[in-house]
XYZ file of C-alpha atoms in Angstrom:
634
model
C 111.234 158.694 106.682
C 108.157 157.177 106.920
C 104.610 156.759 109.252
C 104.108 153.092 110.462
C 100.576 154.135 111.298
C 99.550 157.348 109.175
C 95.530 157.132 110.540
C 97.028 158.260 113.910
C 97.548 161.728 112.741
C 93.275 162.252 112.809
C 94.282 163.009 116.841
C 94.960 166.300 115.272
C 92.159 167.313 114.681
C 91.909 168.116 118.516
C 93.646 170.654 117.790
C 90.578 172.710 116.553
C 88.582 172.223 120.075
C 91.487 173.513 121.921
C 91.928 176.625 119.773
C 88.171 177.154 120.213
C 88.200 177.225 123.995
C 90.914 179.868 123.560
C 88.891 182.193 121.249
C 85.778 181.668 122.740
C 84.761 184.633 125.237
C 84.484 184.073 128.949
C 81.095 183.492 130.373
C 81.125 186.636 133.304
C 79.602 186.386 136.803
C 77.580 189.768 138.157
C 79.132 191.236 141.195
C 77.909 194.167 142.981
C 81.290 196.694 143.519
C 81.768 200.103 144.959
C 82.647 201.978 141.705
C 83.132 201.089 137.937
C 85.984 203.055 137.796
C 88.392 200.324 137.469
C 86.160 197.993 136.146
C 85.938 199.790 132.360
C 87.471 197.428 130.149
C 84.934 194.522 131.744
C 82.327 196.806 130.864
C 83.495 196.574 127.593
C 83.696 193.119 127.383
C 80.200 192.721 128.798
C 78.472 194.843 126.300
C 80.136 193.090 122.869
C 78.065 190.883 121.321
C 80.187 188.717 119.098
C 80.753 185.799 121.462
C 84.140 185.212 119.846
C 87.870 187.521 120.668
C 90.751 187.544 118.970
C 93.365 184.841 119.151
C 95.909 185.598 121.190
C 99.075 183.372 121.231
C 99.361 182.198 124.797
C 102.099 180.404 125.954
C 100.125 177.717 127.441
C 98.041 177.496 123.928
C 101.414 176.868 122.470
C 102.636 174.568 124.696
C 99.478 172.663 124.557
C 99.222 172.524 120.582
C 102.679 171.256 121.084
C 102.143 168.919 123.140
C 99.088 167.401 120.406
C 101.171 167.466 117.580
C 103.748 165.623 118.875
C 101.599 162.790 120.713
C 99.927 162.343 117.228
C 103.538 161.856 115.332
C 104.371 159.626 118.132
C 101.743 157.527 117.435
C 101.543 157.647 114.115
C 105.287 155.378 114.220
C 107.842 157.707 112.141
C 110.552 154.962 110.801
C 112.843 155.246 107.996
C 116.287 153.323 107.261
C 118.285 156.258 108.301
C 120.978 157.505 105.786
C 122.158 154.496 104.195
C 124.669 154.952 100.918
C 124.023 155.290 97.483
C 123.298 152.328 95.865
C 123.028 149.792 99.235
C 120.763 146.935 99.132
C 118.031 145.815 101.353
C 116.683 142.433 101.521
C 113.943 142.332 103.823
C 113.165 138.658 105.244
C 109.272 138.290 106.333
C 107.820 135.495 108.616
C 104.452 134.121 106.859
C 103.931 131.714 109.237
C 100.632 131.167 110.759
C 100.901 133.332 114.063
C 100.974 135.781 111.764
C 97.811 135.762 111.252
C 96.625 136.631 114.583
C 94.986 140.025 114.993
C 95.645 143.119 117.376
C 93.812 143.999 120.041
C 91.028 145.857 118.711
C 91.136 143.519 115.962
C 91.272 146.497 112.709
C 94.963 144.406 111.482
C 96.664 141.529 111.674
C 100.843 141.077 112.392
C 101.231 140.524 108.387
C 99.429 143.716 107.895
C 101.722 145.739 110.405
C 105.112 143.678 108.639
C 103.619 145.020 105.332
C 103.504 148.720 106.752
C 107.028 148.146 107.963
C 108.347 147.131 104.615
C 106.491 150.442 102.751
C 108.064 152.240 105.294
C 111.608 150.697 104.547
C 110.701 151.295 100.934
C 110.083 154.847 100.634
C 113.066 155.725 102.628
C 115.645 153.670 99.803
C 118.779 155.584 98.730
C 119.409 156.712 95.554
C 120.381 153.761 93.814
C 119.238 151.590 96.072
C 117.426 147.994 95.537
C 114.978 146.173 97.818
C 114.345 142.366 97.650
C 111.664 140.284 99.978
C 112.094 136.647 101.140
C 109.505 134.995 102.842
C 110.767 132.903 105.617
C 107.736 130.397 105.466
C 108.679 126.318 105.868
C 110.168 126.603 102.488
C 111.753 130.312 102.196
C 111.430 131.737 98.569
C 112.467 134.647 97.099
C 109.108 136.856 96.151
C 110.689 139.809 94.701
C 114.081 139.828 93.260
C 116.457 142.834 93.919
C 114.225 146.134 92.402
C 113.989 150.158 92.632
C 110.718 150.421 90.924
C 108.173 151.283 93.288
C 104.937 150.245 91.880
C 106.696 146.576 91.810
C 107.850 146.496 94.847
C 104.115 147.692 95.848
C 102.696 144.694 94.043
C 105.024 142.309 95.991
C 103.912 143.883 99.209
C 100.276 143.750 99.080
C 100.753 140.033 98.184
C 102.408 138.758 101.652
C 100.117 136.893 103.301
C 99.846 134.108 105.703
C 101.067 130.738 103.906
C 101.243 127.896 106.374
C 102.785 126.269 109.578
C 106.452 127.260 110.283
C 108.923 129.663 109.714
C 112.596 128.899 109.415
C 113.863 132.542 109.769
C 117.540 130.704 109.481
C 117.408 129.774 106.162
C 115.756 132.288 105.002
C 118.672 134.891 106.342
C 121.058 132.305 104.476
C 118.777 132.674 101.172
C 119.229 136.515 102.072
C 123.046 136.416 102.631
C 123.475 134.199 98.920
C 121.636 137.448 97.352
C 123.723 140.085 98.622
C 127.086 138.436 97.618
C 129.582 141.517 96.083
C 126.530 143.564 97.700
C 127.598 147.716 98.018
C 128.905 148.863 101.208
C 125.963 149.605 103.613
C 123.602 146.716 102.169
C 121.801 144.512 105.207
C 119.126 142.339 105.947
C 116.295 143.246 107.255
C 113.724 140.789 109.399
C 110.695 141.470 110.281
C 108.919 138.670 112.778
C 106.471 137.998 115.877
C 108.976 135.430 117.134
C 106.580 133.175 118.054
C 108.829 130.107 117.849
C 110.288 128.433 121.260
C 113.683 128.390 119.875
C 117.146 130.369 120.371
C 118.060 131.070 116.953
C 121.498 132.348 115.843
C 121.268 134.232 112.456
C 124.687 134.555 110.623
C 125.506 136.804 107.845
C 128.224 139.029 106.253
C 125.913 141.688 106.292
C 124.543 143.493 109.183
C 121.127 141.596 110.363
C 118.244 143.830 112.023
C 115.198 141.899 113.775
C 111.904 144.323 114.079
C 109.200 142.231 115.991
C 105.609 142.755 115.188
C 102.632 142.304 117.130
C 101.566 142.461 120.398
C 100.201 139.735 123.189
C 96.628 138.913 122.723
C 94.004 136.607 124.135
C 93.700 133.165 121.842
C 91.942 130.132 122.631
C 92.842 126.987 120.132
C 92.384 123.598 118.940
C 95.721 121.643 119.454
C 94.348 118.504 118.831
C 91.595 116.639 116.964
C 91.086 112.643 116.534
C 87.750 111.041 115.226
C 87.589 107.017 116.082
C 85.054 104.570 116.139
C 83.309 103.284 119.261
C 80.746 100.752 118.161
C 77.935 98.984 119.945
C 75.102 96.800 119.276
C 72.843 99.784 119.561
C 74.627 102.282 117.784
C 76.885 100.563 114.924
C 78.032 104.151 113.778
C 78.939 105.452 117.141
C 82.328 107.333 117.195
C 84.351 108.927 119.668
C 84.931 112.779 119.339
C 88.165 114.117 121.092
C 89.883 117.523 120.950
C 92.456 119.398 122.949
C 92.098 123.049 123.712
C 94.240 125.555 124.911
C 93.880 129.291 126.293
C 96.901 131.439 125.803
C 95.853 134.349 128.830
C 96.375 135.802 131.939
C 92.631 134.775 132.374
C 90.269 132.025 132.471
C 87.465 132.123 130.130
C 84.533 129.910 129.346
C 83.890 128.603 125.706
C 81.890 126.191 123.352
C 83.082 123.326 121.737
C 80.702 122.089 118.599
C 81.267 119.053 116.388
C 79.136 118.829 113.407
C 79.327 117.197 110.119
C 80.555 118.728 107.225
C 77.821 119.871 105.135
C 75.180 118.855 107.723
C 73.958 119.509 111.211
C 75.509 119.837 115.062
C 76.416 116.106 116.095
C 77.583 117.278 119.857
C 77.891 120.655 121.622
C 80.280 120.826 125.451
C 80.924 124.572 127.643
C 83.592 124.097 129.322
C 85.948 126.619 131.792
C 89.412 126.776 130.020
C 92.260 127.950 132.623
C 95.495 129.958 131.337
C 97.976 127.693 129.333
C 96.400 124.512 130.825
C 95.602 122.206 127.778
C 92.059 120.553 127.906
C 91.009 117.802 126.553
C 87.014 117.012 125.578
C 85.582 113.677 124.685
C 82.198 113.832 122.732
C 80.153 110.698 121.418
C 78.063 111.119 118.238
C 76.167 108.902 115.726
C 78.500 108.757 112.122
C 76.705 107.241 109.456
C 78.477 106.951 106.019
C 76.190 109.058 103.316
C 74.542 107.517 100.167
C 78.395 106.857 98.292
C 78.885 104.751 101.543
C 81.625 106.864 102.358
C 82.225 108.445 105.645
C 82.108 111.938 106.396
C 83.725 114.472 107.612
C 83.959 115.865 111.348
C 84.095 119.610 112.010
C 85.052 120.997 115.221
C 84.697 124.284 115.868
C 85.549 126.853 119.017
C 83.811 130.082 119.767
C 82.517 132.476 122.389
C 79.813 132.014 124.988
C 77.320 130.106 122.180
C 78.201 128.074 118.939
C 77.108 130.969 117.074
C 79.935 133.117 118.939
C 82.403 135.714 117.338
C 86.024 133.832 116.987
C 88.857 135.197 118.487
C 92.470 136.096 117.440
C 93.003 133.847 115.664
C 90.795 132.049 113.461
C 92.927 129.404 111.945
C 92.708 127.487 115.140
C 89.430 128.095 115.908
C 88.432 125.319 113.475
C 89.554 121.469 112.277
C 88.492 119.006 110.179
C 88.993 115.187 110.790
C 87.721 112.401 108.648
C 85.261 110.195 110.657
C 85.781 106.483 111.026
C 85.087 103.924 108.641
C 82.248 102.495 110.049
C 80.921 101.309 106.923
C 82.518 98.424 105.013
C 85.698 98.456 103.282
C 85.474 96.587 99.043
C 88.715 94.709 99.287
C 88.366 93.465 95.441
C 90.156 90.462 94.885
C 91.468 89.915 91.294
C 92.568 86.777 90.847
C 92.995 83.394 93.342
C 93.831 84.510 96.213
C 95.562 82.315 99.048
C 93.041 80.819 101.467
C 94.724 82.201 104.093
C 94.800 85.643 103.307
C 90.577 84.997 102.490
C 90.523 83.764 106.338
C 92.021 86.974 107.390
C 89.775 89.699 105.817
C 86.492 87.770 106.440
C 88.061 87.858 110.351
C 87.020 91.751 109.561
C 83.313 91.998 110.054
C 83.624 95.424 108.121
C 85.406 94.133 105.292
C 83.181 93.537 102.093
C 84.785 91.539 99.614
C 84.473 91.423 95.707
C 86.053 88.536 93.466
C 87.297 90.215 89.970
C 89.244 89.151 86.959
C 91.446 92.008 84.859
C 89.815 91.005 82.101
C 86.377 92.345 84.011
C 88.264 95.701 85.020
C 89.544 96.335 81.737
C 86.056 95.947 80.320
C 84.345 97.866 83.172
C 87.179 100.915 82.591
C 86.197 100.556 78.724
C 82.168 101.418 79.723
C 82.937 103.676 82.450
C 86.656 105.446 82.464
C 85.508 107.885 85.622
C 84.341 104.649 87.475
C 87.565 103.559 89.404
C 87.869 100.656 92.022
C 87.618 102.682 95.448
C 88.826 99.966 98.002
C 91.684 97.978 98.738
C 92.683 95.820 95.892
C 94.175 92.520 95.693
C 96.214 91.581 93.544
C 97.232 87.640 92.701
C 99.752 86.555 90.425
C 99.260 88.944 87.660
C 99.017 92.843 88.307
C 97.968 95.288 85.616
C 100.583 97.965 84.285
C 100.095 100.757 86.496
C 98.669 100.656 90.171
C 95.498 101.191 90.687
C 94.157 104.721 92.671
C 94.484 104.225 96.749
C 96.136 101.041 97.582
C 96.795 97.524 96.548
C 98.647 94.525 97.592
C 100.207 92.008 95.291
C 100.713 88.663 96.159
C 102.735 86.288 94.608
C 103.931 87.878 91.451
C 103.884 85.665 88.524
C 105.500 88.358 86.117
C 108.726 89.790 85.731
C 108.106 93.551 86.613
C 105.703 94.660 88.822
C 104.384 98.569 88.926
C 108.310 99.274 87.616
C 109.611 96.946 90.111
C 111.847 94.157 89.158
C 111.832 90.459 90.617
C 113.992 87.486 90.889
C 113.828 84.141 89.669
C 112.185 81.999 92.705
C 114.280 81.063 95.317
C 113.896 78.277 97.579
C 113.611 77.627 101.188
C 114.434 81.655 102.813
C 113.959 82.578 106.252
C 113.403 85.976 107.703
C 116.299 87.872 108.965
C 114.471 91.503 109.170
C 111.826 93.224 109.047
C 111.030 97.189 109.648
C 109.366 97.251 112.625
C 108.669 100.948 112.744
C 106.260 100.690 109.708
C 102.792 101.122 110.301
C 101.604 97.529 108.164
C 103.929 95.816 110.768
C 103.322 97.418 113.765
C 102.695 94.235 116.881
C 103.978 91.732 114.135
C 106.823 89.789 114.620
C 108.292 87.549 111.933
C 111.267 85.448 113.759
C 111.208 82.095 112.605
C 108.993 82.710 109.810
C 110.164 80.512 106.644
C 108.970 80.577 102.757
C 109.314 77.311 100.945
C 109.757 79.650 98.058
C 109.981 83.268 97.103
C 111.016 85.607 94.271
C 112.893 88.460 95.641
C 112.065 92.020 95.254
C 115.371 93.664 93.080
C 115.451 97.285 92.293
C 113.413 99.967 91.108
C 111.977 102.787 94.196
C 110.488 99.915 96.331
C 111.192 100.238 100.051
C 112.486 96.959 101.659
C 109.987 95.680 104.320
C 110.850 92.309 104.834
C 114.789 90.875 104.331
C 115.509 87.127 104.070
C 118.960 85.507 103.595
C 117.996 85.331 99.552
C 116.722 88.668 99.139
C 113.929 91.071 100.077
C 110.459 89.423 100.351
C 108.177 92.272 101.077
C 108.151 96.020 99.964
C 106.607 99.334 99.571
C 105.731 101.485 96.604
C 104.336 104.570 97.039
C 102.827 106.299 94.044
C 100.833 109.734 94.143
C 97.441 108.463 94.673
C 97.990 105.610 97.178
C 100.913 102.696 98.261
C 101.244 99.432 97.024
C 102.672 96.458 99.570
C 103.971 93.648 97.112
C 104.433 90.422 98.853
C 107.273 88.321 96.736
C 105.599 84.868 98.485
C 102.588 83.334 98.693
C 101.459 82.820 101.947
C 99.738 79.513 101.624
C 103.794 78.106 101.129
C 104.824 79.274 104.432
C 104.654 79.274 107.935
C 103.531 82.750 108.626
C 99.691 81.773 108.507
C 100.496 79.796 111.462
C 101.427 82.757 113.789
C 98.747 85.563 114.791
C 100.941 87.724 113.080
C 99.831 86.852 110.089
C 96.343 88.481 111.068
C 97.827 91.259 112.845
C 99.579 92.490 109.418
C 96.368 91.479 107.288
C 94.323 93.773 109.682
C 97.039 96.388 109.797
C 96.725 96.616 105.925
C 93.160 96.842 105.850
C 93.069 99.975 108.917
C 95.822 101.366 106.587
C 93.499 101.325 103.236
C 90.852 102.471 105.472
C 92.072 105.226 106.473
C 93.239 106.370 103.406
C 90.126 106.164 101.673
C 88.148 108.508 104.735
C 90.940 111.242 103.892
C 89.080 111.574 100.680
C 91.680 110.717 98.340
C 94.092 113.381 99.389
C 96.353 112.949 101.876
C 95.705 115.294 105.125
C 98.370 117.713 105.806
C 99.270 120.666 107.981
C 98.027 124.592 107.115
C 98.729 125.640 103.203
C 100.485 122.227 102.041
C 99.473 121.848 98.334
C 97.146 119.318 97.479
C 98.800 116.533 95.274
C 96.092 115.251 92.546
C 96.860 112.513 90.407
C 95.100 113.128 86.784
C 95.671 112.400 83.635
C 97.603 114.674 81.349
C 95.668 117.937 80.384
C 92.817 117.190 82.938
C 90.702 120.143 84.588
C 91.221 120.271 88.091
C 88.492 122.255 90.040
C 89.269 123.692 93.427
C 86.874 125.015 95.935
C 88.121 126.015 99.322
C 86.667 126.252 102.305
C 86.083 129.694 102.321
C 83.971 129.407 99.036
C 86.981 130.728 96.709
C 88.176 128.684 93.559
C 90.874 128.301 91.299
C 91.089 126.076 88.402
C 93.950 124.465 86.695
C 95.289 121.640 84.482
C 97.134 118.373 85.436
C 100.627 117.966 84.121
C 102.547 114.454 83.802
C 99.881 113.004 85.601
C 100.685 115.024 88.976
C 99.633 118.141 90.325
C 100.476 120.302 93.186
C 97.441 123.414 93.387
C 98.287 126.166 95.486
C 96.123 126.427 98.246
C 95.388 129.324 100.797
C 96.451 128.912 104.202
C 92.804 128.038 105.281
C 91.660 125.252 107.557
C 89.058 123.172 106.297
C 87.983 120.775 103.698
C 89.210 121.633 100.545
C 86.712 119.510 97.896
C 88.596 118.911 94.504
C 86.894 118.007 91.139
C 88.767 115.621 89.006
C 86.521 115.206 85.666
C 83.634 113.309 87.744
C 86.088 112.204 90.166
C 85.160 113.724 94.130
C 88.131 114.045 95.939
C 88.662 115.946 99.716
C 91.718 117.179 100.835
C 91.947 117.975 104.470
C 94.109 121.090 105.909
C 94.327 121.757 109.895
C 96.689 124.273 111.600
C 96.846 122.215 115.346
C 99.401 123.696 116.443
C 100.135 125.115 119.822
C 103.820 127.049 118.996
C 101.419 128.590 116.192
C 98.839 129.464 117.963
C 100.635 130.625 121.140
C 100.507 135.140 120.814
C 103.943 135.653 122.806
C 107.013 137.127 121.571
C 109.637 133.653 122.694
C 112.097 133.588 120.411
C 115.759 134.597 121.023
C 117.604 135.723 118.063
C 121.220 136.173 118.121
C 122.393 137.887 115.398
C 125.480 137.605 113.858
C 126.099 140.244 111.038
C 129.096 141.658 109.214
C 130.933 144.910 110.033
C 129.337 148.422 108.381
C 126.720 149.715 110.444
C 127.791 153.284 110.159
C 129.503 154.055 106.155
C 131.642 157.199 106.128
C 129.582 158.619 109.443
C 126.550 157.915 107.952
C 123.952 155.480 110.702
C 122.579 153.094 108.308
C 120.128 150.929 110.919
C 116.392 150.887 110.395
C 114.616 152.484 113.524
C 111.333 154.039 114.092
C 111.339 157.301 115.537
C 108.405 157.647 118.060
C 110.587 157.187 120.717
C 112.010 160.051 120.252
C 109.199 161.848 119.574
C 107.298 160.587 122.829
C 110.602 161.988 124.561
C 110.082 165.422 123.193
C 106.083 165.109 124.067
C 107.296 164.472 128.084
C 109.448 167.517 127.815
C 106.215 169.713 126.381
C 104.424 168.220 129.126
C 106.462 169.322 132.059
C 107.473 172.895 131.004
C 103.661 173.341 130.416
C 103.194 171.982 133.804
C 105.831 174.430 135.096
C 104.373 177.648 133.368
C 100.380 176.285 134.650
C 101.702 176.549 138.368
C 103.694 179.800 138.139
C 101.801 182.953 138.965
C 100.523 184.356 135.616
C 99.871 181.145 133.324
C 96.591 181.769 132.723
C-alpha cells in the first residue's frame, strides 16, 4: 500500500488547533445569582489562573479527530496492487504523449508527474518475487525498463518518463506488453496508466488481465492548431508575407487572448486580441514585412499565445502555446547550373523573377570544395549531362544523363521515339501538369537502384526520384530540347513546381520540419561533431556515424539550431495538434484480458483506496452529527 499524494497528510496538522480549543478554558460571563451555594465549583474555575484544563476525551473530540484523520488519508490517495502472488509480474504501459504534458489545476504537476506517482505506488506494493517492467506507449512504444525487482532501478526508470512527442498508440504498446509476459506466473497483468485523450474506441487484447488508471483532470487550454507563413508581395513591400494561425479554446468559457508573431531572434512583427469562444476554432490573418538577413536566407516566424498581454503567463499547456514556421522565400533562389543546359529549361527559371542563376563547371566545384570544404552550394542545382559521384546537399535535378550510373542509379542505353503512358500525379513536382501526348525523340530509361518512378513511357521510366538524407534529386532520363513537352505550359508548371519545392526546402533550414520530439536527421561526415542547442537553451553534443545521424531531441517546440563543423543548420519542431491539445478524458478502452483476476482467493487488481476511506469519513460525519444534536454532546 501506498499514498498517491503523501503532501496531503500536512491537513493533519489541524489536528493541533482542534485539541487546543478543547483544552483551552472557557471565557465566563458575570451573572448576579441569589446564592453561591450551588455555584462552588464555578468559583473554582474562576479563581485558577492557568488558562489551560486538563484534556478530557470527549466523544465529540474523538469523533472530530476522526473525522481529520481520515479526510487527510483520503486525500492523500492510498493505492497498492492488492495481494497479488509470489513471484507475478507487472508491466506497466505509460502514455508519453503530449497531453501529457498538460498541468493540473493549480498548476504544482503535470499528468506525467501523477502517472509517475502511480507507478511508485505500484512499485512499493510488488510481491515477493515479483518483477516490474515499463513500456512507454509513445508513437513508437519501447521498452524503458526490462522486467526488474531492484528498487533503486526501477526508481531511475521512473524519474526518467517524460513527455516525448505527438501520439500514443496504447495498442501496440499492450501487444509489446503481452510479448513480455509470455510463460508469465499466475497473477502477472498489465498495467496502463493514460489521460485518454485520443478520439478513438480502442480495444486492448491480452492473455493477461489489462487495468486502465486515467490520469488527469479537465483543464482550461487555449492552442495553436495551425500555423502557415506565405508570401504576399507588392510593389511597395517586396517582403510582405501573410501570417495565418488557427486557435482553439478547449472550455466551458470564452476568454480573450493575444496572438504575437515575431521573428526568431528579433523583434514583434504583428500583435491581434481577439475573443476565443469554447471549442470554436479561430483563425487570424496578420501581414508583416520579412526580409531575408545578411546570409540572404529567410527567417524564421514565431507565433506565440498568451494571456491578456504578449508578456502573459501561458496556460496548461505550453507546448501549444508556441510554433515556429519558416517565412517565405522572398529573396532569390541560386539555381547553379553546371553544365549546358537546354534552352528551354533556361526560359523557364528566368520566367521566375526570384530565381538567380549561376553557370558552373565540376571542374570549378571541385576546385572551390578543395579551398573551402565547409562552403557547399546552397540552392537548387542543375545538373547536365555529367553529375558528380554523390548528390549534392538540398536538391538537384539531372538532365540528360550522359553516364552510366547516376547517384547509384542505373540507366539504359537510349531509346528512341517513347511516349508517355504515366505519370504520378499525386507528387508534389507534378501537381497541375499533365503529360498526355507528350513524346521524346529519345531517352535513356531509368533501371534500378531506390529511384521512385515519376514518369512511365512504353520503353521505360523517363523521370524519377531519389531521396537522400539531406535533400531529393529529380533525374530527368531526356533532354527536353528533343521533345514536345516545352511546347505545353506544363512544361513551366513542373519547372516552377521544382523550384517552390527547392525553395522550400532550403527556408526549413536544412532539416526537414516535423511534428513534437521527431529526431533531427543530420547528414555529416563520418566522426563529425554535431552541436545541438534547443530551444529552451539546453545542449547535447554528439558524433555523426555513416554519414547520418538521428539526435535525440526533447519534446520542445521551437527552433532547434544545429552546428555541423561551420555548417548552420535549423530544424523546426511544432506540436499543432488539436487531439493533443484537447484536456478531456475521450477515449473508450475496451479491454480484453485473460482469466486470473483473483489467484487462490487472493484480489490481485490495482485500486486506490480513498474511496473507501472517504466512505468511512461520511460515516464519522453523521454519527458526530447525531451525538452534536442529542441532549448532552457538548
Amino acid at each position: 500500500m501506498g499514498l498517491l499524494s503523501p503532501a496531503s497528510l500536512a491537513w493533519l496538522a489541524l489536528l493541533a488547533p482542534l485539541v487546543a480549543l478543547y483544552v483551552l478554558r472557557r471565557k465566563h460571563q458575570l451573572r448576579v445569582v441569589g446564592s453561591t451555594l450551588l455555584w462552588e465549583r464555578a468559583v473554582r474555575d474562576l479563581r485558577a489562573e492557568r488558562p489551560f484544563q486538563r484534556l478530557i476525551p470527549y466523544a465529540s473530540l474523538l469523533l472530530q479527530a476522526s473525522a481529520l484523520i481520515l479526510a487527510a488519508l483520503a486525500l492523500a490517495r492510498p493505492s497498492g496492487v492488492g495481494r497479488l502472488p509470489d513471484g507475478a509480474r507487472v508491466v506497466v504501459v505509460v502514455d508519453t504523449s503530449a497531453s501529457m504534458a498538460i498541468r493540473s489545476g493549480d498548476g504544482r504537476s503535470t499528468r506525467i508527474d501523477d502517472a509517475r506517482d502511480a507507478i511508485r505506488a505500484l512499485a512499493e506494493a510488488l510481491p515477493s518475487g515479483g518483477t516490474l517492467s515499463l513500456v512507454e506507449a509513445s508513437d513508437e512504444p519501447t521498452v524503458s525498463l526490462a522486467p526488474t525487482r531492484d528498487p533503486a532501478e526501477i526508481r531511475r526508470a521512473i524519474a526518467a518518463l517524460e513527455v516525448r512527442g505527438v501520439g500514443a498508440s496504447i495498442e501496440q504498446a499492450v501487444a509489446l506488453a503481452q510479448e513480455r509476459l509470455r510463460d508469465a506466473p499466475s497473477g502477472s497483468r498489465i498495467v496502463v496508466f493514460t489521460d485518454g485523450g485520443t478520439d478513438e474506441a480502442t480495444t486492448l487484447r491480452a492473455e493477461v488481465p489489462i487495468e486502465v488508471h486515467r490520469v488527469g483532470t479537465e483543464v482550461p487550454n487555449d492552442a495553436i492548431v495551425a500555423l502557415d507563413v506565405r508570401a504576399r508581395p507588392s510593389d511597395d513591400h517586396p517582403d510582405r508575407a501573410e501570417i495565418f494561425a488557427r486557435v482553439v479554446r478547449f472550455a466551458d468559457a470564452p476568454a480573450a487572448r493575444w496572438i504575437v508573431a515575431s521573428l526568431e531572434g528579433g523583434g514583434v512583427l504583428a500583435s491581434r486580441r481577439v475573443e476565443l469562444e469554447p471549442r470554436e476554432p479561430l483563425g487570424v490573418t496578420m501581414l508583416a514585412d520579412l526580409p531575408p538577413d545578411a546570409e540572404g536566407r529567410p527567417g524564421f516566424v514565431r507565433v506565440t499565445l498568451s494571456r491578456d498581454d504578449p508578456a502573459g503567463a501561458a496556460d496548461a499547456l505550453a507546448l501549444d502555446d508556441v510554433a515556429i514556421a519558416p517565412s517565405p522565400a522572398a529573396s532569390r533562389l541560386p539555381v547553379f547550373l553546371v553544365g549546358d543546359a537546354p534552352a528551354s529549361l533556361r526560359r523557364a527559371l528566368l520566367a521566375d523573377r526570384d530565381v538567380e542563376p549561376y553557370r558552373t563547371t565540376l571542374e570549378a566545384i571541385a576546385a572551390r570544395a578543395a579551398e573551402a570544404p565547409d562552403l557547399e552550394l546552397d540552392g537548387l542545382v542543375i545538373y547536365t549531362g555529367r553529375a558528380p559521384d554523390a548528390p549534392p546537399r538540398g536538391d538537384a535535378l539531372v538532365v540528360a544523363p550522359t553516364t552510366d550510373r547516376v547517384f547509384g542509379v542505373a540507366l539504359g542505353a537510349s531509346e528512341e521515339g517513347a511516349r508517355i503512358v504515366s505519370w504520378r500525379s499525386d507528387d508534389p513536382r507534378l501537381r497541375f501538369v499533365s503529360l498526355s501526348d507528350v513524346a521524346l525523340d529519345s531517352m535513356r530509361p531509368i533501371r534500378g537502384g531506390e529511384a521512385r518512378a515519376l514518369v512511365e513511357t512504353d520503353r521505360g521510366v523517363a523521370a524519377a526520384s531519389l531521396t537522400h538524407p539531406s535533400g531529393e534529386v529529380t533525374l530527368l532520363g531526356f533532354d527536353p530540347d528533343r521533345s514536345t513537352l516545352p511546347e505545353r505550359p506544363s512544361f513551366v508548371i513542373l519547372v516552377r513546381n521544382l523550384v517552390e519545392r527547392a525553395r522550400a526546402h532550403r527556408a526549413e533550414g536544412g532539416i526537414p520540419s516535423a511534428r513534437l520530439g521527431v529526431p533531427l536527421r543530420v547528414v555529416a561526415p563520418e566522426g563529425t561533431e554535431i552541436d545541438v542547442r534547443a530551444p529552451d537553451g539546453g545542449r547535447s553534443r554528439t558524433r555523426a556515424r555513416s554519414g547520418v545521424s538521428l539526435v535525440t531531441i526533447p519534446a520542445i517546440s521551437g527552433a532547434f539550431e544545429v552546428r555541423v563543423g561551420a555548417r548552420r543548420l535549423v530544424g523546426l519542431r511544432n506540436l499543432l495538434s488539436a487531439e493533443e491539445s484537447d484536456p478531456r478524458a475521450r477515449a473508450r478502452f475496451i479491454t480484453q484480458g485473460g482469466e486470473g483476476a483473483d489467484v487462490a482467493g487472493q484480489a490481485a487488481a490495482t485500486r486506490e483506496a480513498w474511496v473507501y476511506v472517504a466512505l468511512a469519513l461520511l460515516l464519522v460525519l453523521a454519527l458526530e452529527a447525531l451525538w452534536a444534536t442529542r441532549r448532552g454532546a457538548t
